[in-house]
Structures are given as structure tokens and as C-alpha cells.
mmCIF file of C-alpha atoms in Angstrom:
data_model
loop_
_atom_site.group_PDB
_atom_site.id
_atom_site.type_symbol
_atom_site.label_atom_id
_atom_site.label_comp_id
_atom_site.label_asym_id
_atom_site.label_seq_id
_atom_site.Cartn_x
_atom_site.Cartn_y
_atom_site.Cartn_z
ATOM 1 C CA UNK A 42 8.024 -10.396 -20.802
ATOM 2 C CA UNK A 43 10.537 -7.314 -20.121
ATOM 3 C CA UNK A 44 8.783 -4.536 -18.170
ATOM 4 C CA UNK A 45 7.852 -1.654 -20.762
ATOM 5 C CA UNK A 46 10.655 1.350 -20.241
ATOM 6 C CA UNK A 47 9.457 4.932 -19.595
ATOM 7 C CA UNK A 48 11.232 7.333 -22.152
ATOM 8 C CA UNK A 49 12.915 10.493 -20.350
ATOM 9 C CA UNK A 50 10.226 12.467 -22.698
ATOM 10 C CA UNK A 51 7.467 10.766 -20.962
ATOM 11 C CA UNK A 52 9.046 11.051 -17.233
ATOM 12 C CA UNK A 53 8.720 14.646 -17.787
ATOM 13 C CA UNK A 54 5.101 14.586 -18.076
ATOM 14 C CA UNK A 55 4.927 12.191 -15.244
ATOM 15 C CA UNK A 56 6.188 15.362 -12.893
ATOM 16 C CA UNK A 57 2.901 17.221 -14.545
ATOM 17 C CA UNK A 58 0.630 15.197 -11.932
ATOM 18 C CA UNK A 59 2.201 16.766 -9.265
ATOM 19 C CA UNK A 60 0.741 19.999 -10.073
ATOM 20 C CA UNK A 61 -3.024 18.613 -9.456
ATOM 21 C CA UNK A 62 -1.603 18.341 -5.438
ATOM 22 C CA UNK A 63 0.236 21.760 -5.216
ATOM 23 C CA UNK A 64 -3.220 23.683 -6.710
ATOM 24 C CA UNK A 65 -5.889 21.837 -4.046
ATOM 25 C CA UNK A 66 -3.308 22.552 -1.443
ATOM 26 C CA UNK A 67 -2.938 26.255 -2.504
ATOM 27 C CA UNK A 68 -6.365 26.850 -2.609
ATOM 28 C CA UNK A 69 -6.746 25.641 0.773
ATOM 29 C CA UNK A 70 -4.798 28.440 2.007
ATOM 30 C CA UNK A 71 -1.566 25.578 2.659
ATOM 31 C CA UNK A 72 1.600 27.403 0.886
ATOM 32 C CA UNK A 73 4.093 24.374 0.637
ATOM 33 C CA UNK A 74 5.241 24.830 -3.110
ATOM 34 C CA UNK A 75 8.622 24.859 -1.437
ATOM 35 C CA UNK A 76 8.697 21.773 0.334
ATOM 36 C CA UNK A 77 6.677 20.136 -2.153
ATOM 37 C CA UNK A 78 8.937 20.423 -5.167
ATOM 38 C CA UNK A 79 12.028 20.102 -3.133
ATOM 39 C CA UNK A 80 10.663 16.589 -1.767
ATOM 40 C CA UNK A 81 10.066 15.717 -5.771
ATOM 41 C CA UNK A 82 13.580 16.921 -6.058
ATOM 42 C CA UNK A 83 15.291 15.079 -3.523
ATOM 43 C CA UNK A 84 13.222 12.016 -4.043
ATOM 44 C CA UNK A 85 14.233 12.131 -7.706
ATOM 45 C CA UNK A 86 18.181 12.395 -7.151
ATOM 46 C CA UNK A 87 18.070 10.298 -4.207
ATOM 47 C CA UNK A 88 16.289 7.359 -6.569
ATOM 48 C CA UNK A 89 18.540 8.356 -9.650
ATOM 49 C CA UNK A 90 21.873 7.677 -7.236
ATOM 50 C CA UNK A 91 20.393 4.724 -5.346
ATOM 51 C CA UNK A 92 19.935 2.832 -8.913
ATOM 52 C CA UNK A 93 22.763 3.554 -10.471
ATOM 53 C CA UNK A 94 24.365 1.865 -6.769
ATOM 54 C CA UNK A 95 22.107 -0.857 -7.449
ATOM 55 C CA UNK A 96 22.917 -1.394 -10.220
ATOM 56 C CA UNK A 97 26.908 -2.577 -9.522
ATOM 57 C CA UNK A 98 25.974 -3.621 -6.266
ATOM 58 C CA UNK A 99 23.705 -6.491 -7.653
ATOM 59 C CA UNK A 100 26.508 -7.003 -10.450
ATOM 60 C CA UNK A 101 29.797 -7.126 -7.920
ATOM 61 C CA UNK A 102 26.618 -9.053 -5.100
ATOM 62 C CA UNK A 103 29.237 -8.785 -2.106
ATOM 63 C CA UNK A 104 28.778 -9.674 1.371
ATOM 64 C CA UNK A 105 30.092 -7.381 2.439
ATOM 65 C CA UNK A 106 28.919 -4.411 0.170
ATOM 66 C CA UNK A 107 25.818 -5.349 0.935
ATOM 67 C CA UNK A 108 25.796 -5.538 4.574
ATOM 68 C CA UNK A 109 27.451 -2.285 4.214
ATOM 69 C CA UNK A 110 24.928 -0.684 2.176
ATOM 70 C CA UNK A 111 21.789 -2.202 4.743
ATOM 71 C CA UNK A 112 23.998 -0.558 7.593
ATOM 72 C CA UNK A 113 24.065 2.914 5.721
ATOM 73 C CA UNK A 114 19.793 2.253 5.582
ATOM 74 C CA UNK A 115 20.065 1.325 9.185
ATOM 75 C CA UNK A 116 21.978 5.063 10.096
ATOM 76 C CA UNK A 117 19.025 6.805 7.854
ATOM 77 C CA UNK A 118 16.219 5.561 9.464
ATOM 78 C CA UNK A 119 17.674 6.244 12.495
ATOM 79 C CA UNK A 120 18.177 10.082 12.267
ATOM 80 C CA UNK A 121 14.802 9.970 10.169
ATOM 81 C CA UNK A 122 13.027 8.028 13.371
ATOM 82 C CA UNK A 123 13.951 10.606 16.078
ATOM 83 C CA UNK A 124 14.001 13.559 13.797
ATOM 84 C CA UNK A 125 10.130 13.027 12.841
ATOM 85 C CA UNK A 126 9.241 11.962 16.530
ATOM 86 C CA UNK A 127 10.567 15.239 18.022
ATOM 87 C CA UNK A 128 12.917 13.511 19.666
ATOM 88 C CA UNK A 129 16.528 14.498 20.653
ATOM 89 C CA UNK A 130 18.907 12.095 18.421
ATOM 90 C CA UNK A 131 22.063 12.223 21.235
ATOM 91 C CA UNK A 132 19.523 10.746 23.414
ATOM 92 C CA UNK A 133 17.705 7.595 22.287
ATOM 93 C CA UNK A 134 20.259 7.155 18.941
ATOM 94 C CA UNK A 135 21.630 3.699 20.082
ATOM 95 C CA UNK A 136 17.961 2.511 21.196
ATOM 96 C CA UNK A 137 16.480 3.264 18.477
ATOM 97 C CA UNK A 138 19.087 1.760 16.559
ATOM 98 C CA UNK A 139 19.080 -1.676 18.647
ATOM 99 C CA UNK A 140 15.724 -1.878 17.953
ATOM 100 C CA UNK A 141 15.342 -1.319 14.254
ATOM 101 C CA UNK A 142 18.216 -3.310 13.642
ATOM 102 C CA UNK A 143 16.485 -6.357 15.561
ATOM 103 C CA UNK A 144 13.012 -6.376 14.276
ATOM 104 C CA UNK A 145 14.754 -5.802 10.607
ATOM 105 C CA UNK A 146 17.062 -8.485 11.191
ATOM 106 C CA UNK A 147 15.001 -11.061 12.981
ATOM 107 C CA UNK A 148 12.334 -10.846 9.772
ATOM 108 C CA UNK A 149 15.486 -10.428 7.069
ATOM 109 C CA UNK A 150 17.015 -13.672 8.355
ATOM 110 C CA UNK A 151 13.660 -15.464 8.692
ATOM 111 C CA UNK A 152 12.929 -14.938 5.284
ATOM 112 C CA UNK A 153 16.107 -15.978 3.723
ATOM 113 C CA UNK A 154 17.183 -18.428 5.914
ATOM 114 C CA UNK A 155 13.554 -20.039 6.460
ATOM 115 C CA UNK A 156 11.396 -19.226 3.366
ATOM 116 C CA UNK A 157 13.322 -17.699 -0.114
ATOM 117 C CA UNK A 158 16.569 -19.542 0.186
ATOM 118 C CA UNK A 159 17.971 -17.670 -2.103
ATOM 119 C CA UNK A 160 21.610 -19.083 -3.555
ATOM 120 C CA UNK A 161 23.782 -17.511 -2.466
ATOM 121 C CA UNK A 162 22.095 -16.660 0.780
ATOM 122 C CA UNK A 163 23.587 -12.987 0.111
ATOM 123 C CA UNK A 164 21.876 -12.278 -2.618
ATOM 124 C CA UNK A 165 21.648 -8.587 -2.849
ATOM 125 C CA UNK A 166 18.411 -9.057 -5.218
ATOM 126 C CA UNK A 167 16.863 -10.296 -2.392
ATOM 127 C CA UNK A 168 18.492 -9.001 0.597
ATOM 128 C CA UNK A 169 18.532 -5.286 0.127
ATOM 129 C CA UNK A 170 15.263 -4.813 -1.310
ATOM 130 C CA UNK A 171 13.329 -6.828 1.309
ATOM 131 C CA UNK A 172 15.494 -5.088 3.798
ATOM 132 C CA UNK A 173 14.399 -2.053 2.367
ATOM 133 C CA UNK A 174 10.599 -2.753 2.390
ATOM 134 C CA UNK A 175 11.000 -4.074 6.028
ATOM 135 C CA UNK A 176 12.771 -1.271 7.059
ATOM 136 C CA UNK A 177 11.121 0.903 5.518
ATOM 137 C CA UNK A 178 7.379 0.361 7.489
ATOM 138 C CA UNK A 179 9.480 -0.005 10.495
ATOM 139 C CA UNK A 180 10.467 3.488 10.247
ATOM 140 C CA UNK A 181 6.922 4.467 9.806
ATOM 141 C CA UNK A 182 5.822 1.875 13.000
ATOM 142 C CA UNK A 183 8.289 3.470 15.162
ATOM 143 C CA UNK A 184 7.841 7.356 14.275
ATOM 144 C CA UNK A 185 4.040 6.889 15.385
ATOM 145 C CA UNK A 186 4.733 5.215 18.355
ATOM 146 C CA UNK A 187 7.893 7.078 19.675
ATOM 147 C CA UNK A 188 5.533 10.468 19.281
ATOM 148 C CA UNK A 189 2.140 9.212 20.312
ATOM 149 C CA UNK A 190 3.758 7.713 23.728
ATOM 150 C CA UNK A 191 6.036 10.833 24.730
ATOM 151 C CA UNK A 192 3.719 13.318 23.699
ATOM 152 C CA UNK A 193 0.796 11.236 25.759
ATOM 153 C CA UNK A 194 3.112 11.424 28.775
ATOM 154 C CA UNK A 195 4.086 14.845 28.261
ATOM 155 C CA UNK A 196 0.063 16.239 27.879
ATOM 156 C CA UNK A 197 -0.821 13.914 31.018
ATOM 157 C CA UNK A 198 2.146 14.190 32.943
ATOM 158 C CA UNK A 199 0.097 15.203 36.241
ATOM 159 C CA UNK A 200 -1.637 11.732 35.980
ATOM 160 C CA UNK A 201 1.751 9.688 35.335
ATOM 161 C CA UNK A 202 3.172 12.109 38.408
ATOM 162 C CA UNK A 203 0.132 10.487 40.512
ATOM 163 C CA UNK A 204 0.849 6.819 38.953
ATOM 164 C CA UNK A 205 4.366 7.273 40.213
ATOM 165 C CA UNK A 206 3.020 8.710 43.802
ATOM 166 C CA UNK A 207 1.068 5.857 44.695
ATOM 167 C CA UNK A 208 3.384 3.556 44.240
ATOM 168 C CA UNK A 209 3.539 2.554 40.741
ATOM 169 C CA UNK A 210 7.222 1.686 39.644
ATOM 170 C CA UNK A 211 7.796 3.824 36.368
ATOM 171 C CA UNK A 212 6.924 0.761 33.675
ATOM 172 C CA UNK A 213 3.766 0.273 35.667
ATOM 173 C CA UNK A 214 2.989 4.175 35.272
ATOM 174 C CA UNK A 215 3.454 4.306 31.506
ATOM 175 C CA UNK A 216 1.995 1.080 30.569
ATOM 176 C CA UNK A 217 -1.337 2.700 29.870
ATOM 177 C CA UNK A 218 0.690 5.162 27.500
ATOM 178 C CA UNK A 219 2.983 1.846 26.139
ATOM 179 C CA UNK A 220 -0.199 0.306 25.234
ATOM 180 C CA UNK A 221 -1.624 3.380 22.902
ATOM 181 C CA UNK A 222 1.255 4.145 21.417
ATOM 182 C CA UNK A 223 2.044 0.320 20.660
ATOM 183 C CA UNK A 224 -1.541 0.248 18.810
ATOM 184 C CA UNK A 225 -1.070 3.266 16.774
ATOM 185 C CA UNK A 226 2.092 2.151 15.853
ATOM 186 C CA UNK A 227 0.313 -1.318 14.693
ATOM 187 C CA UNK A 228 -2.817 0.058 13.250
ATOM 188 C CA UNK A 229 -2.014 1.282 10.036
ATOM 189 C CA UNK A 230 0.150 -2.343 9.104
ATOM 190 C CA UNK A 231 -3.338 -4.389 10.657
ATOM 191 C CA UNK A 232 -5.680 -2.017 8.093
ATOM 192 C CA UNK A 233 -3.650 -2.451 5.027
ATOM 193 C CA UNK A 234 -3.197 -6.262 5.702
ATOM 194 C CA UNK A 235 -6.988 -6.458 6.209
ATOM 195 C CA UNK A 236 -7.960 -4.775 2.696
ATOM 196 C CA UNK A 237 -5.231 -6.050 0.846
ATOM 197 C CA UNK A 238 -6.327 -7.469 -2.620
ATOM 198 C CA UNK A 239 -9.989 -6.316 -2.597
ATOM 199 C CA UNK A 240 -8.833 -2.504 -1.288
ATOM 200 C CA UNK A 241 -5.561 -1.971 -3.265
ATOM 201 C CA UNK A 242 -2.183 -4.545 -5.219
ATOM 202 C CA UNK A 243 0.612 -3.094 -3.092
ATOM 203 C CA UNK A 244 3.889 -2.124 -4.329
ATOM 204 C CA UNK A 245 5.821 -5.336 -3.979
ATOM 205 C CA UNK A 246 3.352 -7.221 -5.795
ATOM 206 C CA UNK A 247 2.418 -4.880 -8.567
ATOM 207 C CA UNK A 248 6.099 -4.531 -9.551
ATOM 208 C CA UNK A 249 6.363 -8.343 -9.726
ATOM 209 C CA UNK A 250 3.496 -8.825 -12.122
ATOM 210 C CA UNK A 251 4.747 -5.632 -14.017
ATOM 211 C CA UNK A 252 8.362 -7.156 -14.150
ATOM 212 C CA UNK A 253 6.652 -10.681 -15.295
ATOM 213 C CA UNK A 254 6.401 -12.386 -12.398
ATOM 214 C CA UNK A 255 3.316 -14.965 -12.266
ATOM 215 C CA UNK A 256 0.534 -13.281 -10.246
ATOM 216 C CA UNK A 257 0.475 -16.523 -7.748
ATOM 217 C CA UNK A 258 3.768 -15.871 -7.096
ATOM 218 C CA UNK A 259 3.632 -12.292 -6.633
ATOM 219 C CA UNK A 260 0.757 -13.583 -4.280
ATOM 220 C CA UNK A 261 3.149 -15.779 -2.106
ATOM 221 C CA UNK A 262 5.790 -13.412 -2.058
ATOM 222 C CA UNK A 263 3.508 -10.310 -0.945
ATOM 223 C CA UNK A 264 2.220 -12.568 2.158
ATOM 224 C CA UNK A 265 5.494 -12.895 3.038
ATOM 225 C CA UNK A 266 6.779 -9.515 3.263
ATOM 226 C CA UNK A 267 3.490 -8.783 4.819
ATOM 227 C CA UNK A 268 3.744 -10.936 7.709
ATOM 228 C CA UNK A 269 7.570 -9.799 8.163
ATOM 229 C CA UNK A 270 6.788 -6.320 8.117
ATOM 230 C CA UNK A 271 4.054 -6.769 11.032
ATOM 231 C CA UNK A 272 6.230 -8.981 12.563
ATOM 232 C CA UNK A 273 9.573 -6.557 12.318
ATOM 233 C CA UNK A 274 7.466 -3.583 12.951
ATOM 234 C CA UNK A 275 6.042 -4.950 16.523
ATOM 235 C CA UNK A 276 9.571 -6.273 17.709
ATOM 236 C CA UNK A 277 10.944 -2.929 16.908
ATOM 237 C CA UNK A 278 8.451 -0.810 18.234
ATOM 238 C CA UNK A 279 8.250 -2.826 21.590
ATOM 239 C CA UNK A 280 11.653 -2.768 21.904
ATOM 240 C CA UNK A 281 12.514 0.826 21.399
ATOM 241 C CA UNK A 282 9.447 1.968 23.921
ATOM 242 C CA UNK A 283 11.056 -0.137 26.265
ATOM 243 C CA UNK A 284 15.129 1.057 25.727
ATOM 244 C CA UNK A 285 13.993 4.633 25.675
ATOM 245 C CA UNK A 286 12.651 5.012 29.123
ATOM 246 C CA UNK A 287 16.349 4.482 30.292
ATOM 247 C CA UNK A 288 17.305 7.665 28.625
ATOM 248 C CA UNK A 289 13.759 9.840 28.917
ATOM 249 C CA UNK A 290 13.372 9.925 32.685
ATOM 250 C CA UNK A 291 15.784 11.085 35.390
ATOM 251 C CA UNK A 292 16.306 9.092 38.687
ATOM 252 C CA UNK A 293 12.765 10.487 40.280
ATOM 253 C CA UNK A 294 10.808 8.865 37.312
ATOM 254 C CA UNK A 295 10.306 12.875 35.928
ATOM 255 C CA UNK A 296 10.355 13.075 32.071
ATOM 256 C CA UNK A 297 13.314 15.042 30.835
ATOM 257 C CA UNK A 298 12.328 18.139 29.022
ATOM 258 C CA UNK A 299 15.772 17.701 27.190
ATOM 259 C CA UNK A 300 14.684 14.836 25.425
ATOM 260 C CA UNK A 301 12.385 16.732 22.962
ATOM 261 C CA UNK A 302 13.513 18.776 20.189
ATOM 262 C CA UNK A 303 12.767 22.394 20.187
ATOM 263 C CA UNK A 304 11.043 23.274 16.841
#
């Protein structure tokens, strides 16, 4: 059973739910018409460009077009990462980058090598969009945590100073700060995973069942990406705490005020 199309005449009443947002935020006193629309707009174009790609990337299914397309995804969430944490990008670019690109990796390769098997193992139907999804929290993981832990340092800073004074090596002084940020960056991906089915049908699996897909193996499939996403999104977000304080503290153990963007 072919998913049922949406006509161009009916996408243009689709935008019409977006006014219901814009008026409750209006009237309470929050002006962002601008950035409103202009995220509809860019998230429109953006979409529009990335499936027409799609569409001749699946067709020509290259290795390395799409290794080269997961590397462009890789760059984005990046920039997006440190731009949303406040963070300077110059500064913690390549360790936030080493650690996307393992958790996304370590859970990409899993899947396909352990658990799909697609053939070929390149598949770009399977490779970019679970790339994609896995990425995609990831970047979500990793902007929490990046911002709760610097800005938890930078509010107590007289307390890490007095960590650092009685002896404390610097890990040892932020661990209590490592250990909040690290759950906030968890929490939301432990929530969803716990109401999943009886709370909401996520994306992945919706789309399968709505593409034809038999519900138990939408069911199979959603676990999967699940557990990979929790699994990608810890790696990651362990690993870029960690490669960050080489870069975010001078040679006294003092947090660099240079680090942070200035809004």
C-alpha cells in the first residue's frame, strides 16, 4: 500500500496551523513572527533540496556519495552544537567533532554490520537516514550537556576555584559538574524511551506503518534506533565533556572567558 501523496493545494493549508503558534505566542507579549516564519522558511527549502538530493543519491547509492553526504551532516551539527551551547567554534570544533563522529559511527556500524545487514552494506536507504536520526538526537544530547556543564562551572566558579585549591586535580574538580550535565544530556532520551508506545508512535515508526511497513516491524526497527540513539548519544556526550576541558581551561585549571560566545 503506497503512502497517500499530499497535493501542493493541500500543503498550503498545512502552513495555516502555524498561525495557531504565532497568535498564543503574540498574545503572550513574545514577538517572534520573524524567526518563526523564517524557521518555516528555511525548514521548507532546506527539506525541498535535501529530497530532491535524496532522491539521486538513493538512485546512483555510492559509497562514496554517501559517506560524503554523512560527512557534510557531520560539519552541520558541528557548527549547530557549539553555536547553540554558547560556545566558541575555533575552540572545541575538532572535539566536538571526534565525538559526534564516534558515538554516530560506533551505533551506524553496529546496526548495519550487527543487526539490518542491509545488501549492499552501503545502502544509502539505510545508512543516511539512520545516520540522520542518530545524529540528529546526538546534536540535541550534546547541546544540553556542553551548556549545562560550562555554564554550571562558570555560575560556581568560586567553588571549582576551592576544588582546585585543596588539591583536587581539574577532572576531580568538575566531576560534580560532568555528572549534571551528563544527566541532562541523558534525560530527555531515558523519558521518551520510558513512554514510548503508551505516551506517543515516534517518527521512525509512524512513517513505516504510513509507508506500509507491518506494525511489528516498525516495532523492531524503532527499538533499534532507540537503543542506538541512547547508546550514540552517551558515547558522544562523554566524550566531548572530556576533549573539551583540554581547550576550556588554561595551565592554572582557570576557565577561559574566551571560550564563550559573546551574544
Amino acid at each position: 500500500m503506497d503512502t497517500v501523496d499530499i497535493s501542493p493545494t493541500r500543503m498550503m493549508l498545512l502552513y495555516g496551523i502555524a498561525v495557531l503558534p504565532w497568535l498564543l505566542l503574540w498574545s503572550a507579549g513574545l514577538h517572534l513572527a520573524r524567526e518563526l516564519w523564517l524557521s518555516i522558511v528555511r525548514m521548507s527549502v532546506q527539506l525541498a533540496l535535501v529530497g530532491i538530493y535524496l532522491k539521486y543519491l538513493f538512485e546512483i547509492n555510492a559509497p562514496a556519495l554517501n559517506v560524503l553526504w554523512i560527512v557534510v551532516m557531520l560539519v552541520v551539527a558541528d557548527f549547530t552544537i557549539l553555536r547553540r551551547a554558547g560556545l566558541r567554534i575555533r575552540h572545541f570544533f575538532l572535539s566536538t567533532l571526534a565525538a559526534i563522529v564516534a558515538g554516530t559511527a560506533f551505533s551506524v556500524a553496529y546496526l548495519l554490520l550487527l543487526v539490518i545487514r542491509p545488501e549492499p552494506i552501503y545502502d544509502a536507504r539505510y545508512l543516511v537516514p539512520l545516520a540522520g536520526m542518530i545524529l540528529g538526537n546526538c546534536l540535541q544530547g550534546n547541546v544540553i550537556g556542553l551548556e549545562r556543564f560550562y555554564s554550571a562551572i562558570r555560575k560556581n566558579e568560586n567553588e571549582y576555584l576551592t576544588y582546585l585549591l585543596l588539591g583536587a586535580t581539574r577532572r576531580e574538580a568538575v566531576r560534580p559538574y560532568f555528572r549534571e550535565a551528563l544527566k541532562a544530556s541523558v534525560n530527555p532520551t531515558l523519558a521518551s524511551m520510558a513512554t514510548l508506545g503508551l505516551v506517543s508512535l515516534p517518527g521512525m515508526m509512524t512513517g513505516q506503518i504510513l509507508g506500509g511497513s507491518e506494525p511489528w516491524v516498525a516495532v523492531k526497527y524503532q527499538i533499534a534506533i532507540m537503543l542506538c540513539i541512547f547508546a550514540s548519544m552517551s558515547l558522544a556526550a562523554v566524550l566531548n565533556l572530556s576533549l573539551s576541558l583540554r581547550f576550556a581551561f588554561d595551565e592554572f585549571g582557570v576557565l577561559r572567558e574566551a571560550v564563550f560566545r559573546r551574544h
